[in-house]
């Protein structure tokens, strides 16, 4: 059992280092975390050169490469949940809030209608300087984003109209078509 334990503890060492590097800190930024992790991955490539280490090294490199782009975002934006547990807790709170507001158990139509805004608004209301951040947005930028939002809602409204009363929806479309072609 001792040789197996020694081998496993040797292979776990880089994972412990990665956990330490990715642990959030007050002074840690995305650049420092990214730099430290890239140095550690280079160290792993140079240190773990045995044939039995190849699977672990390749797996570690491929896994980190796959998540690299979004792995360090939480260090620069404090309001982004850092762990999967934090993220699940955030979604659970958002879903419970929707349930309290609407009384509905399912929030699928709510998500389709409001999309990512559910998360952004819910989180923004808990942030300290939300009013000053909102004031910094120019009116022209607000109008362009509002137009995109209205377009998105129009599609949802049309879909609901079609699903509720298909016959009247289609007859209304035919009337519009007749007006355009007269």
mmCIF file of C-alpha atoms in Angstrom:
data_model
loop_
_atom_site.group_PDB
_atom_site.id
_atom_site.type_symbol
_atom_site.label_atom_id
_atom_site.label_comp_id
_atom_site.label_asym_id
_atom_site.label_seq_id
_atom_site.Cartn_x
_atom_site.Cartn_y
_atom_site.Cartn_z
ATOM 1 C CA UNK A 1 0.000 0.000 0.000
ATOM 2 C CA UNK A 2 2.889 2.330 0.745
ATOM 3 C CA UNK A 3 4.117 2.571 -2.915
ATOM 4 C CA UNK A 4 0.604 3.421 -4.093
ATOM 5 C CA UNK A 5 0.234 6.067 -1.393
ATOM 6 C CA UNK A 6 3.601 7.576 -2.309
ATOM 7 C CA UNK A 7 2.677 7.707 -6.005
ATOM 8 C CA UNK A 8 -0.723 9.282 -5.329
ATOM 9 C CA UNK A 9 0.635 11.849 -2.881
ATOM 10 C CA UNK A 10 3.301 12.786 -5.440
ATOM 11 C CA UNK A 11 0.649 13.347 -8.128
ATOM 12 C CA UNK A 12 -1.638 15.310 -5.791
ATOM 13 C CA UNK A 13 1.048 17.868 -5.005
ATOM 14 C CA UNK A 14 0.430 20.010 -8.151
ATOM 15 C CA UNK A 15 -3.306 20.045 -7.412
ATOM 16 C CA UNK A 16 -2.653 21.424 -3.930
ATOM 17 C CA UNK A 17 -0.437 24.130 -5.453
ATOM 18 C CA UNK A 18 -3.157 24.991 -7.992
ATOM 19 C CA UNK A 19 -5.756 25.252 -5.213
ATOM 20 C CA UNK A 20 -3.453 27.634 -3.344
ATOM 21 C CA UNK A 21 -2.881 29.756 -6.443
ATOM 22 C CA UNK A 22 -6.583 29.959 -7.285
ATOM 23 C CA UNK A 23 -7.634 30.803 -3.714
ATOM 24 C CA UNK A 24 -8.960 34.371 -3.796
ATOM 25 C CA UNK A 25 -7.093 37.039 -1.911
ATOM 26 C CA UNK A 26 -7.455 40.769 -1.407
ATOM 27 C CA UNK A 27 -4.341 41.640 -3.386
ATOM 28 C CA UNK A 28 -4.777 38.976 -6.056
ATOM 29 C CA UNK A 29 -5.676 40.107 -9.567
ATOM 30 C CA UNK A 30 -6.390 38.051 -12.648
ATOM 31 C CA UNK A 31 -2.934 38.842 -14.024
ATOM 32 C CA UNK A 32 -1.109 37.604 -10.929
ATOM 33 C CA UNK A 33 -3.215 34.430 -10.675
ATOM 34 C CA UNK A 34 -2.727 33.742 -14.389
ATOM 35 C CA UNK A 35 1.025 34.355 -14.132
ATOM 36 C CA UNK A 36 1.393 32.109 -11.062
ATOM 37 C CA UNK A 37 -0.627 29.307 -12.667
ATOM 38 C CA UNK A 38 1.312 29.464 -15.927
ATOM 39 C CA UNK A 39 4.577 29.205 -13.953
ATOM 40 C CA UNK A 40 3.205 26.242 -12.015
ATOM 41 C CA UNK A 41 2.132 24.460 -15.215
ATOM 42 C CA UNK A 42 5.632 24.952 -16.641
ATOM 43 C CA UNK A 43 7.076 23.567 -13.394
ATOM 44 C CA UNK A 44 4.757 20.532 -13.668
ATOM 45 C CA UNK A 45 5.911 19.890 -17.259
ATOM 46 C CA UNK A 46 9.571 20.031 -16.203
ATOM 47 C CA UNK A 47 9.215 18.107 -12.929
ATOM 48 C CA UNK A 48 6.790 15.320 -13.792
ATOM 49 C CA UNK A 49 8.695 13.638 -16.618
ATOM 50 C CA UNK A 50 8.211 9.977 -15.788
ATOM 51 C CA UNK A 51 6.195 7.857 -18.193
ATOM 52 C CA UNK A 52 3.602 7.216 -15.461
ATOM 53 C CA UNK A 53 3.190 11.002 -15.012
ATOM 54 C CA UNK A 54 2.286 11.610 -18.652
ATOM 55 C CA UNK A 55 -1.460 11.017 -18.206
ATOM 56 C CA UNK A 56 -1.661 13.385 -15.228
ATOM 57 C CA UNK A 57 0.387 16.111 -16.920
ATOM 58 C CA UNK A 58 -1.582 15.934 -20.183
ATOM 59 C CA UNK A 59 -4.885 15.901 -18.327
ATOM 60 C CA UNK A 60 -3.854 18.885 -16.198
ATOM 61 C CA UNK A 61 -2.654 20.886 -19.212
ATOM 62 C CA UNK A 62 -5.711 20.096 -21.346
ATOM 63 C CA UNK A 63 -8.124 20.828 -18.512
ATOM 64 C CA UNK A 64 -6.504 24.164 -17.650
ATOM 65 C CA UNK A 65 -6.288 25.144 -21.335
ATOM 66 C CA UNK A 66 -10.011 24.484 -21.743
ATOM 67 C CA UNK A 67 -10.961 26.774 -18.846
ATOM 68 C CA UNK A 68 -8.124 29.306 -19.197
ATOM 69 C CA UNK A 69 -10.141 32.092 -20.830
ATOM 70 C CA UNK A 70 -12.702 32.412 -18.022
ATOM 71 C CA UNK A 71 -10.693 31.033 -15.139
ATOM 72 C CA UNK A 72 -9.382 34.348 -13.831
ATOM 73 C CA UNK A 73 -12.378 36.662 -14.361
ATOM 74 C CA UNK A 74 -13.532 36.498 -10.753
ATOM 75 C CA UNK A 75 -10.338 38.139 -9.468
ATOM 76 C CA UNK A 76 -11.013 41.445 -11.225
ATOM 77 C CA UNK A 77 -14.795 41.527 -10.720
ATOM 78 C CA UNK A 78 -15.696 40.900 -7.103
ATOM 79 C CA UNK A 79 -19.384 40.403 -7.838
ATOM 80 C CA UNK A 80 -18.818 37.297 -9.991
ATOM 81 C CA UNK A 81 -19.178 34.159 -7.856
ATOM 82 C CA UNK A 82 -15.783 32.495 -7.469
ATOM 83 C CA UNK A 83 -16.745 28.867 -6.970
ATOM 84 C CA UNK A 84 -19.363 26.519 -8.323
ATOM 85 C CA UNK A 85 -21.019 26.448 -4.893
ATOM 86 C CA UNK A 86 -21.231 30.257 -4.847
ATOM 87 C CA UNK A 87 -22.725 30.193 -8.337
ATOM 88 C CA UNK A 88 -25.332 27.577 -7.386
ATOM 89 C CA UNK A 89 -26.233 29.566 -4.272
ATOM 90 C CA UNK A 90 -26.646 32.715 -6.383
ATOM 91 C CA UNK A 91 -28.979 30.957 -8.839
ATOM 92 C CA UNK A 92 -30.972 29.419 -5.994
ATOM 93 C CA UNK A 93 -31.461 32.874 -4.419
ATOM 94 C CA UNK A 94 -32.523 34.319 -7.788
ATOM 95 C CA UNK A 95 -34.983 31.494 -8.363
ATOM 96 C CA UNK A 96 -36.426 31.853 -4.846
ATOM 97 C CA UNK A 97 -36.823 35.585 -5.415
ATOM 98 C CA UNK A 98 -38.744 34.918 -8.637
ATOM 99 C CA UNK A 99 -40.949 32.406 -6.823
ATOM 100 C CA UNK A 100 -41.763 34.978 -4.126
ATOM 101 C CA UNK A 101 -42.589 37.659 -6.713
ATOM 102 C CA UNK A 102 -44.718 35.589 -9.077
ATOM 103 C CA UNK A 103 -45.884 32.651 -6.996
ATOM 104 C CA UNK A 104 -44.892 30.341 -9.847
ATOM 105 C CA UNK A 105 -42.706 27.316 -9.292
ATOM 106 C CA UNK A 106 -41.275 27.246 -12.822
ATOM 107 C CA UNK A 107 -39.242 30.181 -14.009
ATOM 108 C CA UNK A 108 -38.614 29.030 -17.606
ATOM 109 C CA UNK A 109 -40.787 31.715 -19.245
ATOM 110 C CA UNK A 110 -39.267 34.316 -16.920
ATOM 111 C CA UNK A 111 -35.775 33.332 -18.082
ATOM 112 C CA UNK A 112 -36.809 33.333 -21.748
ATOM 113 C CA UNK A 113 -38.341 36.791 -21.402
ATOM 114 C CA UNK A 114 -35.628 38.418 -19.298
ATOM 115 C CA UNK A 115 -32.555 36.294 -19.987
ATOM 116 C CA UNK A 116 -29.293 37.407 -18.479
ATOM 117 C CA UNK A 117 -30.893 40.584 -17.119
ATOM 118 C CA UNK A 118 -32.320 38.532 -14.230
ATOM 119 C CA UNK A 119 -28.846 37.886 -12.939
ATOM 120 C CA UNK A 120 -27.450 41.327 -13.725
ATOM 121 C CA UNK A 121 -30.262 43.288 -12.102
ATOM 122 C CA UNK A 122 -30.507 41.014 -9.089
ATOM 123 C CA UNK A 123 -26.798 41.304 -8.457
ATOM 124 C CA UNK A 124 -26.557 45.020 -9.283
ATOM 125 C CA UNK A 125 -29.151 45.907 -6.667
ATOM 126 C CA UNK A 126 -26.873 44.459 -3.969
ATOM 127 C CA UNK A 127 -23.826 46.439 -5.092
ATOM 128 C CA UNK A 128 -22.837 49.646 -3.333
ATOM 129 C CA UNK A 129 -22.279 52.128 -6.136
ATOM 130 C CA UNK A 130 -25.027 51.060 -8.530
ATOM 131 C CA UNK A 131 -26.499 54.587 -8.869
ATOM 132 C CA UNK A 132 -23.179 56.181 -9.835
ATOM 133 C CA UNK A 133 -22.497 53.321 -12.272
ATOM 134 C CA UNK A 134 -25.908 53.821 -13.891
ATOM 135 C CA UNK A 135 -25.317 57.560 -14.183
ATOM 136 C CA UNK A 136 -22.060 56.916 -16.045
ATOM 137 C CA UNK A 137 -23.917 55.263 -18.963
ATOM 138 C CA UNK A 138 -24.582 57.654 -21.856
ATOM 139 C CA UNK A 139 -28.149 58.103 -23.056
ATOM 140 C CA UNK A 140 -27.280 57.035 -26.609
ATOM 141 C CA UNK A 141 -25.767 53.775 -25.345
ATOM 142 C CA UNK A 142 -28.830 53.219 -23.168
ATOM 143 C CA UNK A 143 -31.149 53.812 -26.153
ATOM 144 C CA UNK A 144 -29.268 51.337 -28.359
ATOM 145 C CA UNK A 145 -29.334 48.640 -25.656
ATOM 146 C CA UNK A 146 -33.014 49.368 -24.968
ATOM 147 C CA UNK A 147 -33.807 48.897 -28.677
ATOM 148 C CA UNK A 148 -32.089 45.491 -28.625
ATOM 149 C CA UNK A 149 -34.003 44.571 -25.478
ATOM 150 C CA UNK A 150 -37.336 45.635 -27.016
ATOM 151 C CA UNK A 151 -36.575 43.557 -30.105
ATOM 152 C CA UNK A 152 -35.885 40.544 -27.913
ATOM 153 C CA UNK A 153 -39.134 41.044 -25.995
ATOM 154 C CA UNK A 154 -41.098 41.451 -29.236
ATOM 155 C CA UNK A 155 -40.104 37.950 -30.309
ATOM 156 C CA UNK A 156 -41.239 36.525 -26.953
ATOM 157 C CA UNK A 157 -44.553 38.401 -27.133
ATOM 158 C CA UNK A 158 -45.212 37.170 -30.679
ATOM 159 C CA UNK A 159 -44.460 33.601 -29.653
ATOM 160 C CA UNK A 160 -46.892 33.869 -26.725
ATOM 161 C CA UNK A 161 -49.607 35.339 -28.965
ATOM 162 C CA UNK A 162 -49.136 32.499 -31.407
ATOM 163 C CA UNK A 163 -49.278 29.852 -28.682
ATOM 164 C CA UNK A 164 -52.366 31.334 -26.984
ATOM 165 C CA UNK A 165 -54.550 31.824 -30.032
ATOM 166 C CA UNK A 166 -52.986 30.506 -33.211
ATOM 167 C CA UNK A 167 -56.026 31.198 -35.416
ATOM 168 C CA UNK A 168 -56.314 34.904 -34.554
ATOM 169 C CA UNK A 169 -52.556 35.361 -34.823
ATOM 170 C CA UNK A 170 -52.484 33.846 -38.309
ATOM 171 C CA UNK A 171 -55.564 35.805 -39.446
ATOM 172 C CA UNK A 172 -53.899 39.027 -38.212
ATOM 173 C CA UNK A 173 -50.781 38.155 -40.220
ATOM 174 C CA UNK A 174 -52.915 37.506 -43.302
ATOM 175 C CA UNK A 175 -54.618 40.910 -42.898
ATOM 176 C CA UNK A 176 -51.231 42.637 -42.679
ATOM 177 C CA UNK A 177 -50.073 40.750 -45.739
ATOM 178 C CA UNK A 178 -53.169 41.826 -47.670
ATOM 179 C CA UNK A 179 -52.597 45.470 -46.683
ATOM 180 C CA UNK A 180 -49.000 45.340 -47.861
ATOM 181 C CA UNK A 181 -49.859 43.728 -51.199
ATOM 182 C CA UNK A 182 -52.833 45.939 -52.131
#
